[in-house]
Amino acid sequence: MPQPTKYRKRIKDLLVSEEYGVPVTIKGWIKTRRGSKKFSFLEINDGSCLENIQVVADGGLPGYGEIEKLSVGCCVRVEGKLVKSPAKGQTVEVHASEVFVYGWSDPDEYPLQKKATSMEFLRQVAHLRPRTNTFGAVFRIRNALAFAIHKFFQERGFIYVHTPIITASDCEGGAEMFQATTLDLDNPPRKDGKVDFTRDFFGKAAKLTVSGQLGAELFAAAMTDVYTFGPTFRAENSQTPRHLAEFWMIEPEMAFCDARENADLAEEFLKYIFRSVLENCRKDVAFLEKRNEVDLTARLKKLVETGFIRITYTEAMRLLKESGKSFEFPPEWGKDLQTEHERYLTEEKFHGPVVVTDFPKEIKAFYMRVNEDGKTVGAMDVLVPGIGEIIGGSQREERLDVLRGRIKELGLREEDYWWYLDIRRFGTVPHSGFGLGFERTVLFATGMHNIRDVIPFPRVPNNAEF
Ligand code: 4AD
Ligand code: MG
């Protein structure tokens, strides 16, 4: 393994090293210190893995008086040598020849001092929470998932495209968008009683994107298999454990691909990325499994090993009605699936992931391909236990006349989508794609209970701190 610098070893690498007696330099933050006048044990962590490395500092070291004052949160450099540890539960430790303090941390003021710190409290100190075992594990798993996602698509020849964050078009309809403007909000230019956006930065009203899909479609119509992986923004005021105002989405888009192949890819994709968590994040998963009281390994294994159930929306509605359960929102054909419905299907009925297809066109976006029946569209939602909807996707409407009809039907303005329609005018192609919510994916893989705890700095109504 390449080392970060000539002068520093990662704790992750040291813990599996057998180079006993070799001089080493480690740098990190103190987790605990215990000891006496004779010697101190320092537990040091650098975020490379869950475990700390134990440093033994002898009372005879120069400046031992300072070492005795070290407490949780202090940042140090330790010079020493690696030795086989006599203690239980660890194979190596470092015998220090020098401890240098980069930064002190007043134990009376350090917020992560107290042992039992609630998730709510840790959200208020999100700038420090990556130093906790829990958040270290979560963000290493998040990293492993991001890497696996790119790997999956790159291995299959997909081209990674970067679609814009600022946009003038609404992809999803319904989803509330944030305005991006440089107008003086105290005194905006007006015309006919309305704000005059022709005098705004872009010469028209601009928003933050809710999805990179429309841009991805344009690229799929040239490069066949593409994907995006970027931030998206929704100003919906949902205070739920599954919604963020800023979240990341992965959106593959494939030319020459129908709804069925789209669902096949979604299933293969989810299995691939969760398998990589099982293979590469064993210790973090085991830690979170206990911490969150969720049988994570079993949850991930089950998803990787069992075929996803596929049912149509119409069948799903029938099953929900026949369930005999009293839902807060009674299931009814034409109404959208609620979280409680999604959870019934995945957790009680099928005990695993479910792909629901062919939704009524009234509750889905304008771009979805209209089915033969004229009532439903080639949509798919992938639902997983514990989360509900994790993926939303569809086959896209590639027929120019049908698409124009849908745009009109939904009261959208054709001139706003002229470039989107051009793709259907010039060499139109059957194509499909989907969007995977990245934070919901991290939720599933970590067993965390709130989406605010799987993104570094959550943006939700009334909170954009840090
Ligand atoms: O189902 P959605 O709205 O689909 C789209 O945006 C399509 N344009 C995707 C495509 O076909 N290319 O969103 C996709 C996924 C959802 O299934 C969910 O996992 C996640 O994005 N998501 C959210 N995650 C966190 N907070 C929110 N407010 C979310 N809204 C959607
Ligand atoms: Mg959706």
mmCIF file of N, CA and C in Angstrom, residues 92 126 142 169 196 219 223 241 245 286 304 377 412 441 464:
data_model
loop_
_atom_site.group_PDB
_atom_site.id
_atom_site.type_symbol
_atom_site.label_atom_id
_atom_site.label_comp_id
_atom_site.label_asym_id
_atom_site.label_seq_id
_atom_site.Cartn_x
_atom_site.Cartn_y
_atom_site.Cartn_z
ATOM 1 N N VAL A 92 -0.716 -5.347 17.551
ATOM 2 C CA VAL A 92 0.481 -4.501 17.623
ATOM 3 C C VAL A 92 0.234 -3.277 18.496
ATOM 4 N N ALA A 126 -22.046 18.846 14.087
ATOM 5 C CA ALA A 126 -21.715 18.062 12.888
ATOM 6 C C ALA A 126 -20.292 18.332 12.406
ATOM 7 N N ARG A 142 -19.919 5.253 3.253
ATOM 8 C CA ARG A 142 -20.375 6.168 2.187
ATOM 9 C C ARG A 142 -19.311 6.246 1.089
ATOM 10 N N SER A 169 -34.960 24.442 -16.237
ATOM 11 C CA SER A 169 -36.109 23.558 -16.454
ATOM 12 C C SER A 169 -36.369 22.648 -15.260
ATOM 13 N N ASP A 196 -39.147 40.883 -12.813
ATOM 14 C CA ASP A 196 -38.667 40.786 -14.193
ATOM 15 C C ASP A 196 -37.366 39.994 -14.260
ATOM 16 N N PHE A 219 -27.184 13.181 -23.513
ATOM 17 C CA PHE A 219 -25.906 12.498 -23.731
ATOM 18 C C PHE A 219 -26.090 11.031 -24.116
ATOM 19 N N MET A 223 -24.035 9.017 -26.734
ATOM 20 C CA MET A 223 -22.964 8.157 -26.226
ATOM 21 C C MET A 223 -23.482 6.833 -25.667
ATOM 22 N N PRO A 241 -37.417 11.287 8.279
ATOM 23 C CA PRO A 241 -36.060 10.720 8.375
ATOM 24 C C PRO A 241 -35.512 10.271 7.023
ATOM 25 N N ALA A 245 -33.016 18.424 1.780
ATOM 26 C CA ALA A 245 -33.205 19.475 0.774
ATOM 27 C C ALA A 245 -32.066 19.440 -0.237
ATOM 28 N N ALA A 286 -19.924 -4.411 11.094
ATOM 29 C CA ALA A 286 -20.124 -5.125 12.364
ATOM 30 C C ALA A 286 -20.337 -4.140 13.516
ATOM 31 N N VAL A 304 -28.264 -9.065 -1.660
ATOM 32 C CA VAL A 304 -27.303 -9.503 -2.668
ATOM 33 C C VAL A 304 -27.692 -10.865 -3.247
ATOM 34 N N VAL A 377 -47.827 4.449 -17.296
ATOM 35 C CA VAL A 377 -46.536 4.747 -17.935
ATOM 36 C C VAL A 377 -45.481 3.739 -17.469
ATOM 37 N N LEU A 412 -47.321 22.183 -19.255
ATOM 38 C CA LEU A 412 -45.947 22.686 -19.376
ATOM 39 C C LEU A 412 -45.829 23.458 -20.688
ATOM 40 N N THR A 441 -29.333 5.066 0.061
ATOM 41 C CA THR A 441 -28.467 3.905 -0.116
ATOM 42 C C THR A 441 -27.540 3.755 1.091
ATOM 43 N N ALA A 464 -29.024 25.089 7.815
ATOM 44 C CA ALA A 464 -27.927 25.040 6.831
ATOM 45 C C ALA A 464 -26.652 25.433 7.542
#
